[in-house]
Amino acid sequence: MGADKGRSTVVLDKEDYEEKVHEMLKDDKTYETLKADPTAKYKRKLIAILTRLQKEKKIDDAQYRLLYPTTANTPRLYCTTKIHKPGNPIRPIVDYTDSLGYETSKALADLLNPLVGNTEHHVKNSKDLAEELSGVYIEENIM
């Protein structure tokens, strides 16, 4: 597997990797165990939205066919290892490729991409955000 940063390859014991992933997923403040796979429900919702947009002439037939979900693949979770951190924690990544809303996500990204960076509230990255916030002071008991 690849490392979290850089172009390194990491070789891990499969059981150690799976143990780290299971330990991460036990964090119930971040993750939730689902009672059932929601993919079919999301597919029905997406089809209903696309059908409504087509009827309202907000998307044409070609856009409808492009965005219509033809697969019901569940996104895949995998993790990369943070070799630059003590204990080599893992970073979760969700592979959305070929999943239910993949084409819709791509279309939305294409629509929104020209707008990125064209507002006064744009932040390039976490370093830029830290610099922006370095001069911000919040009074005590304000929240």
Short mmCIF file of N, CA and C in Angstrom, two decimals:
data_model
loop_
_atom_site.label_atom_id
_atom_site.label_comp_id
_atom_site.label_asym_id
_atom_site.label_seq_id
_atom_site.Cartn_x
_atom_site.Cartn_y
_atom_site.Cartn_z
N MET A 1 0.84 -1.18 0.00
CA MET A 1 0.00 0.00 0.00
C MET A 1 0.88 1.23 0.00
N GLY A 2 0.33 2.36 -0.45
CA GLY A 2 1.08 3.60 -0.46
C GLY A 2 1.06 4.27 0.89
N ALA A 3 2.06 5.10 1.13
CA ALA A 3 2.12 5.87 2.36
C ALA A 3 1.19 7.07 2.25
N ASP A 4 0.88 7.67 3.40
CA ASP A 4 0.00 8.83 3.44
C ASP A 4 0.62 10.01 2.70
N LYS A 5 1.91 10.19 2.85
CA LYS A 5 2.60 11.30 2.18
C LYS A 5 3.83 10.74 1.47
N GLY A 6 4.19 11.38 0.39
CA GLY A 6 5.35 10.93 -0.34
C GLY A 6 5.01 9.79 -1.27
N ARG A 7 6.02 9.25 -1.88
CA ARG A 7 5.83 8.18 -2.86
C ARG A 7 6.40 6.88 -2.34
N SER A 8 6.24 6.63 -1.07
CA SER A 8 6.77 5.42 -0.46
C SER A 8 5.75 4.30 -0.53
N THR A 9 6.25 3.09 -0.53
CA THR A 9 5.41 1.91 -0.44
C THR A 9 5.58 1.34 0.95
N VAL A 10 4.47 1.01 1.58
CA VAL A 10 4.49 0.49 2.94
C VAL A 10 4.08 -0.97 2.90
N VAL A 11 4.87 -1.81 3.56
CA VAL A 11 4.53 -3.22 3.67
C VAL A 11 4.07 -3.45 5.11
N LEU A 12 2.85 -3.92 5.26
CA LEU A 12 2.26 -4.15 6.58
C LEU A 12 1.78 -5.59 6.71
N ASP A 13 1.78 -6.06 7.92
CA ASP A 13 1.14 -7.33 8.21
C ASP A 13 -0.36 -7.12 8.08
N LYS A 14 -1.04 -7.99 7.34
CA LYS A 14 -2.47 -7.83 7.07
C LYS A 14 -3.28 -7.76 8.36
N GLU A 15 -2.94 -8.59 9.34
CA GLU A 15 -3.68 -8.58 10.61
C GLU A 15 -3.48 -7.27 11.36
N ASP A 16 -2.26 -6.73 11.34
CA ASP A 16 -2.00 -5.43 12.00
C ASP A 16 -2.81 -4.32 11.33
N TYR A 17 -2.83 -4.33 10.00
CA TYR A 17 -3.58 -3.33 9.24
C TYR A 17 -5.07 -3.42 9.58
N GLU A 18 -5.62 -4.62 9.53
CA GLU A 18 -7.04 -4.80 9.81
C GLU A 18 -7.38 -4.43 11.25
N GLU A 19 -6.47 -4.70 12.17
CA GLU A 19 -6.69 -4.33 13.57
C GLU A 19 -6.76 -2.81 13.72
N LYS A 20 -5.85 -2.09 13.03
CA LYS A 20 -5.87 -0.63 13.09
C LYS A 20 -7.17 -0.07 12.50
N VAL A 21 -7.61 -0.67 11.39
CA VAL A 21 -8.85 -0.21 10.76
C VAL A 21 -10.04 -0.45 11.69
N HIS A 22 -10.12 -1.65 12.26
CA HIS A 22 -11.23 -1.96 13.18
C HIS A 22 -11.21 -1.06 14.41
N GLU A 23 -10.02 -0.77 14.92
CA GLU A 23 -9.88 0.12 16.08
C GLU A 23 -10.38 1.52 15.72
N MET A 24 -10.03 2.00 14.54
CA MET A 24 -10.47 3.32 14.08
C MET A 24 -12.00 3.35 13.96
N LEU A 25 -12.58 2.29 13.40
CA LEU A 25 -14.02 2.26 13.17
C LEU A 25 -14.83 2.10 14.46
N LYS A 26 -14.18 1.74 15.55
CA LYS A 26 -14.88 1.61 16.84
C LYS A 26 -15.19 2.96 17.46
N ASP A 27 -14.61 4.03 16.92
CA ASP A 27 -14.84 5.38 17.45
C ASP A 27 -16.27 5.81 17.11
N ASP A 28 -17.18 5.65 18.07
CA ASP A 28 -18.59 5.93 17.79
C ASP A 28 -18.92 7.42 17.75
N LYS A 29 -17.96 8.29 18.01
CA LYS A 29 -18.18 9.73 17.84
C LYS A 29 -17.98 10.12 16.37
N THR A 30 -17.26 9.27 15.65
CA THR A 30 -16.97 9.55 14.25
C THR A 30 -17.73 8.63 13.31
N TYR A 31 -17.84 7.36 13.70
CA TYR A 31 -18.44 6.35 12.83
C TYR A 31 -19.69 5.77 13.47
N GLU A 32 -20.59 5.30 12.62
CA GLU A 32 -21.85 4.74 13.09
C GLU A 32 -22.08 3.41 12.37
N THR A 33 -22.48 2.40 13.12
CA THR A 33 -22.82 1.12 12.52
C THR A 33 -24.22 1.21 11.93
N LEU A 34 -24.34 0.88 10.67
CA LEU A 34 -25.64 0.95 10.01
C LEU A 34 -26.38 -0.37 10.18
N LYS A 35 -27.68 -0.27 10.32
CA LYS A 35 -28.50 -1.47 10.47
C LYS A 35 -28.69 -2.17 9.13
N ALA A 36 -28.63 -1.41 8.05
CA ALA A 36 -28.82 -1.97 6.71
C ALA A 36 -28.04 -1.12 5.71
N ASP A 37 -27.77 -1.69 4.57
CA ASP A 37 -27.08 -0.99 3.50
C ASP A 37 -28.04 0.05 2.89
N PRO A 38 -27.70 1.34 2.95
CA PRO A 38 -28.62 2.38 2.46
C PRO A 38 -28.52 2.64 0.96
N THR A 39 -27.71 1.88 0.25
CA THR A 39 -27.45 2.16 -1.16
C THR A 39 -28.72 2.19 -2.01
N ALA A 40 -29.59 1.19 -1.86
CA ALA A 40 -30.83 1.15 -2.67
C ALA A 40 -31.70 2.37 -2.39
N LYS A 41 -31.79 2.77 -1.13
CA LYS A 41 -32.59 3.95 -0.77
C LYS A 41 -32.01 5.21 -1.40
N TYR A 42 -30.68 5.36 -1.35
CA TYR A 42 -30.04 6.53 -1.95
C TYR A 42 -30.22 6.52 -3.47
N LYS A 43 -30.19 5.34 -4.07
CA LYS A 43 -30.37 5.25 -5.51
C LYS A 43 -31.77 5.72 -5.89
N ARG A 44 -32.78 5.28 -5.15
CA ARG A 44 -34.17 5.73 -5.42
C ARG A 44 -34.28 7.25 -5.28
N LYS A 45 -33.66 7.80 -4.24
CA LYS A 45 -33.72 9.26 -4.02
C LYS A 45 -33.05 10.01 -5.17
N LEU A 46 -31.89 9.52 -5.58
CA LEU A 46 -31.16 10.18 -6.66
C LEU A 46 -31.96 10.13 -7.96
N ILE A 47 -32.55 8.98 -8.26
CA ILE A 47 -33.37 8.85 -9.48
C ILE A 47 -34.57 9.80 -9.41
N ALA A 48 -35.19 9.91 -8.25
CA ALA A 48 -36.34 10.82 -8.10
C ALA A 48 -35.91 12.27 -8.34
N ILE A 49 -34.78 12.65 -7.82
CA ILE A 49 -34.29 14.02 -8.01
C ILE A 49 -33.97 14.27 -9.49
N LEU A 50 -33.28 13.32 -10.12
CA LEU A 50 -32.95 13.48 -11.53
C LEU A 50 -34.20 13.54 -12.40
N THR A 51 -35.19 12.72 -12.10
CA THR A 51 -36.45 12.72 -12.84
C THR A 51 -37.15 14.07 -12.71
N ARG A 52 -37.16 14.60 -11.48
CA ARG A 52 -37.78 15.91 -11.26
C ARG A 52 -37.04 17.00 -12.03
N LEU A 53 -35.71 16.97 -11.98
CA LEU A 53 -34.91 17.98 -12.71
C LEU A 53 -35.14 17.88 -14.21
N GLN A 54 -35.30 16.66 -14.73
CA GLN A 54 -35.56 16.47 -16.15
C GLN A 54 -36.95 17.01 -16.52
N LYS A 55 -37.96 16.71 -15.69
CA LYS A 55 -39.32 17.20 -15.96
C LYS A 55 -39.39 18.72 -15.91
N GLU A 56 -38.61 19.31 -14.99
CA GLU A 56 -38.57 20.77 -14.86
C GLU A 56 -37.66 21.42 -15.90
N LYS A 57 -37.10 20.61 -16.80
CA LYS A 57 -36.22 21.09 -17.87
C LYS A 57 -34.95 21.76 -17.33
N LYS A 58 -34.52 21.33 -16.15
CA LYS A 58 -33.28 21.86 -15.59
C LYS A 58 -32.08 21.05 -16.04
N ILE A 59 -32.35 19.82 -16.48
CA ILE A 59 -31.33 19.02 -17.15
C ILE A 59 -31.97 18.40 -18.39
N ASP A 60 -31.16 18.20 -19.42
CA ASP A 60 -31.71 17.61 -20.65
C ASP A 60 -31.57 16.09 -20.60
N ASP A 61 -32.04 15.44 -21.68
CA ASP A 61 -32.03 13.97 -21.72
C ASP A 61 -30.61 13.41 -21.63
N ALA A 62 -29.67 14.06 -22.30
CA ALA A 62 -28.29 13.58 -22.28
C ALA A 62 -27.70 13.67 -20.86
N GLN A 63 -27.97 14.79 -20.18
CA GLN A 63 -27.49 14.94 -18.80
C GLN A 63 -28.15 13.91 -17.89
N TYR A 64 -29.44 13.68 -18.09
CA TYR A 64 -30.16 12.68 -17.30
C TYR A 64 -29.52 11.31 -17.46
N ARG A 65 -29.25 10.92 -18.70
CA ARG A 65 -28.65 9.60 -18.95
C ARG A 65 -27.25 9.50 -18.34
N LEU A 66 -26.50 10.59 -18.43
CA LEU A 66 -25.15 10.60 -17.86
C LEU A 66 -25.19 10.45 -16.34
N LEU A 67 -26.11 11.16 -15.70
CA LEU A 67 -26.17 11.19 -14.24
C LEU A 67 -26.94 10.02 -13.64
N TYR A 68 -27.75 9.33 -14.45
CA TYR A 68 -28.57 8.24 -13.95
C TYR A 68 -27.66 7.13 -13.41
N PRO A 69 -27.87 6.71 -12.16
CA PRO A 69 -26.99 5.69 -11.56
C PRO A 69 -27.25 4.30 -12.16
N THR A 70 -26.25 3.77 -12.85
CA THR A 70 -26.39 2.45 -13.47
C THR A 70 -25.79 1.36 -12.58
N THR A 71 -25.01 1.76 -11.59
CA THR A 71 -24.45 0.78 -10.66
C THR A 71 -24.94 1.11 -9.26
N ALA A 72 -24.84 0.15 -8.41
CA ALA A 72 -25.19 0.38 -7.01
C ALA A 72 -24.02 -0.07 -6.13
N ASN A 73 -22.81 0.19 -6.62
CA ASN A 73 -21.63 -0.19 -5.85
C ASN A 73 -21.50 0.68 -4.61
N THR A 74 -21.17 0.05 -3.52
CA THR A 74 -20.95 0.78 -2.27
C THR A 74 -19.54 1.34 -2.30
N PRO A 75 -19.33 2.60 -1.89
CA PRO A 75 -17.97 3.13 -1.83
C PRO A 75 -17.08 2.24 -0.96
N ARG A 76 -15.81 2.16 -1.33
CA ARG A 76 -14.86 1.28 -0.66
C ARG A 76 -13.95 2.09 0.27
N LEU A 77 -13.78 1.59 1.49
CA LEU A 77 -12.88 2.23 2.46
C LEU A 77 -11.54 1.52 2.44
N TYR A 78 -10.48 2.31 2.38
CA TYR A 78 -9.14 1.77 2.61
C TYR A 78 -8.37 2.83 3.36
N CYS A 79 -7.23 2.46 3.89
CA CYS A 79 -6.44 3.39 4.70
C CYS A 79 -5.00 3.42 4.23
N THR A 80 -4.38 4.59 4.35
CA THR A 80 -2.95 4.72 4.10
C THR A 80 -2.27 4.92 5.44
N THR A 81 -1.00 4.58 5.50
CA THR A 81 -0.25 4.66 6.74
C THR A 81 0.51 5.98 6.81
N LYS A 82 0.41 6.64 7.95
CA LYS A 82 1.14 7.89 8.18
C LYS A 82 2.52 7.53 8.72
N ILE A 83 3.46 7.26 7.81
CA ILE A 83 4.78 6.80 8.23
C ILE A 83 5.60 7.92 8.89
N HIS A 84 5.18 9.15 8.75
CA HIS A 84 5.88 10.28 9.33
C HIS A 84 5.42 10.57 10.76
N LYS A 85 4.46 9.80 11.27
CA LYS A 85 3.93 10.03 12.63
C LYS A 85 4.28 8.84 13.52
N PRO A 86 4.50 9.12 14.81
CA PRO A 86 4.81 8.02 15.75
C PRO A 86 3.67 7.01 15.82
N GLY A 87 4.00 5.74 15.82
CA GLY A 87 3.00 4.69 15.90
C GLY A 87 2.35 4.37 14.57
N ASN A 88 2.73 5.13 13.54
CA ASN A 88 2.19 4.94 12.18
C ASN A 88 0.67 4.80 12.15
N PRO A 89 -0.05 5.87 12.57
CA PRO A 89 -1.51 5.81 12.49
C PRO A 89 -1.96 5.73 11.03
N ILE A 90 -3.23 5.49 10.84
CA ILE A 90 -3.75 5.36 9.48
C ILE A 90 -4.69 6.52 9.14
N ARG A 91 -4.79 6.79 7.83
CA ARG A 91 -5.71 7.82 7.33
C ARG A 91 -6.75 7.13 6.46
N PRO A 92 -8.03 7.27 6.82
CA PRO A 92 -9.07 6.62 6.01
C PRO A 92 -9.33 7.36 4.70
N ILE A 93 -9.55 6.60 3.67
CA ILE A 93 -9.89 7.15 2.36
C ILE A 93 -11.08 6.37 1.83
N VAL A 94 -12.08 7.10 1.33
CA VAL A 94 -13.25 6.45 0.75
C VAL A 94 -13.13 6.57 -0.76
N ASP A 95 -13.05 5.42 -1.42
CA ASP A 95 -12.97 5.36 -2.87
C ASP A 95 -14.40 5.35 -3.42
N TYR A 96 -14.78 6.46 -4.01
CA TYR A 96 -16.15 6.67 -4.48
C TYR A 96 -16.31 6.26 -5.95
N THR A 97 -15.19 5.90 -6.60
CA THR A 97 -15.20 5.56 -8.01
C THR A 97 -16.21 4.45 -8.30
N ASP A 98 -16.99 4.65 -9.35
CA ASP A 98 -18.01 3.68 -9.80
C ASP A 98 -19.10 3.42 -8.77
N SER A 99 -19.25 4.30 -7.81
CA SER A 99 -20.32 4.13 -6.83
C SER A 99 -21.55 4.92 -7.29
N LEU A 100 -22.58 4.85 -6.53
CA LEU A 100 -23.88 5.39 -6.85
C LEU A 100 -23.87 6.84 -7.35
N GLY A 101 -23.25 7.72 -6.63
CA GLY A 101 -23.29 9.13 -6.99
C GLY A 101 -22.03 9.65 -7.65
N TYR A 102 -21.21 8.76 -8.18
CA TYR A 102 -19.92 9.17 -8.75
C TYR A 102 -20.09 10.17 -9.89
N GLU A 103 -20.94 9.85 -10.86
CA GLU A 103 -21.13 10.74 -12.00
C GLU A 103 -21.76 12.07 -11.57
N THR A 104 -22.69 12.01 -10.61
CA THR A 104 -23.32 13.22 -10.10
C THR A 104 -22.28 14.11 -9.42
N SER A 105 -21.41 13.49 -8.63
CA SER A 105 -20.35 14.25 -7.95
C SER A 105 -19.42 14.91 -8.95
N LYS A 106 -19.06 14.18 -10.00
CA LYS A 106 -18.18 14.74 -11.03
C LYS A 106 -18.86 15.92 -11.72
N ALA A 107 -20.15 15.77 -12.03
CA ALA A 107 -20.88 16.86 -12.70
C ALA A 107 -20.97 18.10 -11.81
N LEU A 108 -21.24 17.89 -10.52
CA LEU A 108 -21.29 19.02 -9.60
C LEU A 108 -19.93 19.70 -9.47
N ALA A 109 -18.88 18.90 -9.41
CA ALA A 109 -17.53 19.46 -9.32
C ALA A 109 -17.23 20.31 -10.56
N ASP A 110 -17.63 19.81 -11.73
CA ASP A 110 -17.42 20.57 -12.97
C ASP A 110 -18.19 21.89 -12.95
N LEU A 111 -19.42 21.87 -12.40
CA LEU A 111 -20.22 23.09 -12.32
C LEU A 111 -19.63 24.10 -11.34
N LEU A 112 -19.13 23.61 -10.22
CA LEU A 112 -18.65 24.49 -9.16
C LEU A 112 -17.20 24.93 -9.35
N ASN A 113 -16.43 24.17 -10.10
CA ASN A 113 -15.00 24.46 -10.24
C ASN A 113 -14.70 25.89 -10.72
N PRO A 114 -15.44 26.43 -11.68
CA PRO A 114 -15.15 27.81 -12.10
C PRO A 114 -15.37 28.85 -10.99
N LEU A 115 -16.13 28.50 -9.97
CA LEU A 115 -16.42 29.44 -8.89
C LEU A 115 -15.35 29.43 -7.79
N VAL A 116 -14.57 28.34 -7.74
CA VAL A 116 -13.57 28.19 -6.68
C VAL A 116 -12.51 29.27 -6.81
N GLY A 117 -12.27 29.95 -5.69
CA GLY A 117 -11.24 30.98 -5.67
C GLY A 117 -11.71 32.34 -6.10
N ASN A 118 -12.96 32.47 -6.48
CA ASN A 118 -13.46 33.74 -6.98
C ASN A 118 -14.29 34.51 -5.95
N THR A 119 -14.11 34.19 -4.69
CA THR A 119 -14.81 34.94 -3.64
C THR A 119 -13.79 35.40 -2.61
N GLU A 120 -14.18 36.35 -1.83
CA GLU A 120 -13.26 36.85 -0.80
C GLU A 120 -13.09 35.86 0.34
N HIS A 121 -13.93 34.84 0.40
CA HIS A 121 -13.89 33.88 1.50
C HIS A 121 -13.22 32.56 1.11
N HIS A 122 -12.46 32.55 0.05
CA HIS A 122 -11.80 31.34 -0.41
C HIS A 122 -10.54 31.05 0.41
N VAL A 123 -10.37 29.80 0.78
CA VAL A 123 -9.17 29.36 1.48
C VAL A 123 -8.51 28.29 0.62
N LYS A 124 -7.23 28.46 0.28
CA LYS A 124 -6.54 27.54 -0.61
C LYS A 124 -6.27 26.18 0.04
N ASN A 125 -5.82 26.21 1.28
CA ASN A 125 -5.43 24.98 1.97
C ASN A 125 -5.37 25.24 3.47
N SER A 126 -4.97 24.25 4.24
CA SER A 126 -4.96 24.40 5.70
C SER A 126 -3.94 25.43 6.16
N LYS A 127 -2.83 25.55 5.46
CA LYS A 127 -1.82 26.56 5.82
C LYS A 127 -2.40 27.96 5.62
N ASP A 128 -3.09 28.16 4.51
CA ASP A 128 -3.74 29.43 4.22
C ASP A 128 -4.78 29.75 5.29
N LEU A 129 -5.56 28.75 5.69
CA LEU A 129 -6.56 28.93 6.75
C LEU A 129 -5.89 29.33 8.06
N ALA A 130 -4.81 28.67 8.42
CA ALA A 130 -4.09 28.99 9.66
C ALA A 130 -3.59 30.43 9.64
N GLU A 131 -3.09 30.87 8.49
CA GLU A 131 -2.63 32.26 8.37
C GLU A 131 -3.78 33.23 8.50
N GLU A 132 -4.92 32.91 7.88
CA GLU A 132 -6.11 33.77 7.96
C GLU A 132 -6.60 33.89 9.40
N LEU A 133 -6.55 32.79 10.14
CA LEU A 133 -7.07 32.77 11.50
C LEU A 133 -6.07 33.26 12.54
N SER A 134 -4.80 33.42 12.15
CA SER A 134 -3.79 33.81 13.14
C SER A 134 -4.07 35.17 13.77
N GLY A 135 -4.76 36.03 13.07
CA GLY A 135 -5.08 37.35 13.61
C GLY A 135 -6.47 37.46 14.20
N VAL A 136 -7.18 36.34 14.29
CA VAL A 136 -8.54 36.35 14.80
C VAL A 136 -8.51 36.04 16.29
N TYR A 137 -9.15 36.88 17.07
CA TYR A 137 -9.23 36.67 18.51
C TYR A 137 -10.69 36.56 18.93
N ILE A 138 -10.98 35.57 19.73
CA ILE A 138 -12.35 35.36 20.21
C ILE A 138 -12.36 35.67 21.69
N GLU A 139 -13.29 36.53 22.08
CA GLU A 139 -13.39 36.89 23.49
C GLU A 139 -13.84 35.67 24.31
N GLU A 140 -13.41 35.66 25.57
CA GLU A 140 -13.82 34.58 26.47
C GLU A 140 -15.33 34.56 26.63
N ASN A 141 -15.88 33.38 26.79
CA ASN A 141 -17.32 33.16 27.01
C ASN A 141 -18.20 33.64 25.87
N ILE A 142 -17.64 33.77 24.67
CA ILE A 142 -18.45 34.21 23.54
C ILE A 142 -19.31 33.08 22.99
N MET A 143 -18.92 31.87 23.25
CA MET A 143 -19.69 30.73 22.74
C MET A 143 -20.38 30.01 23.85
#
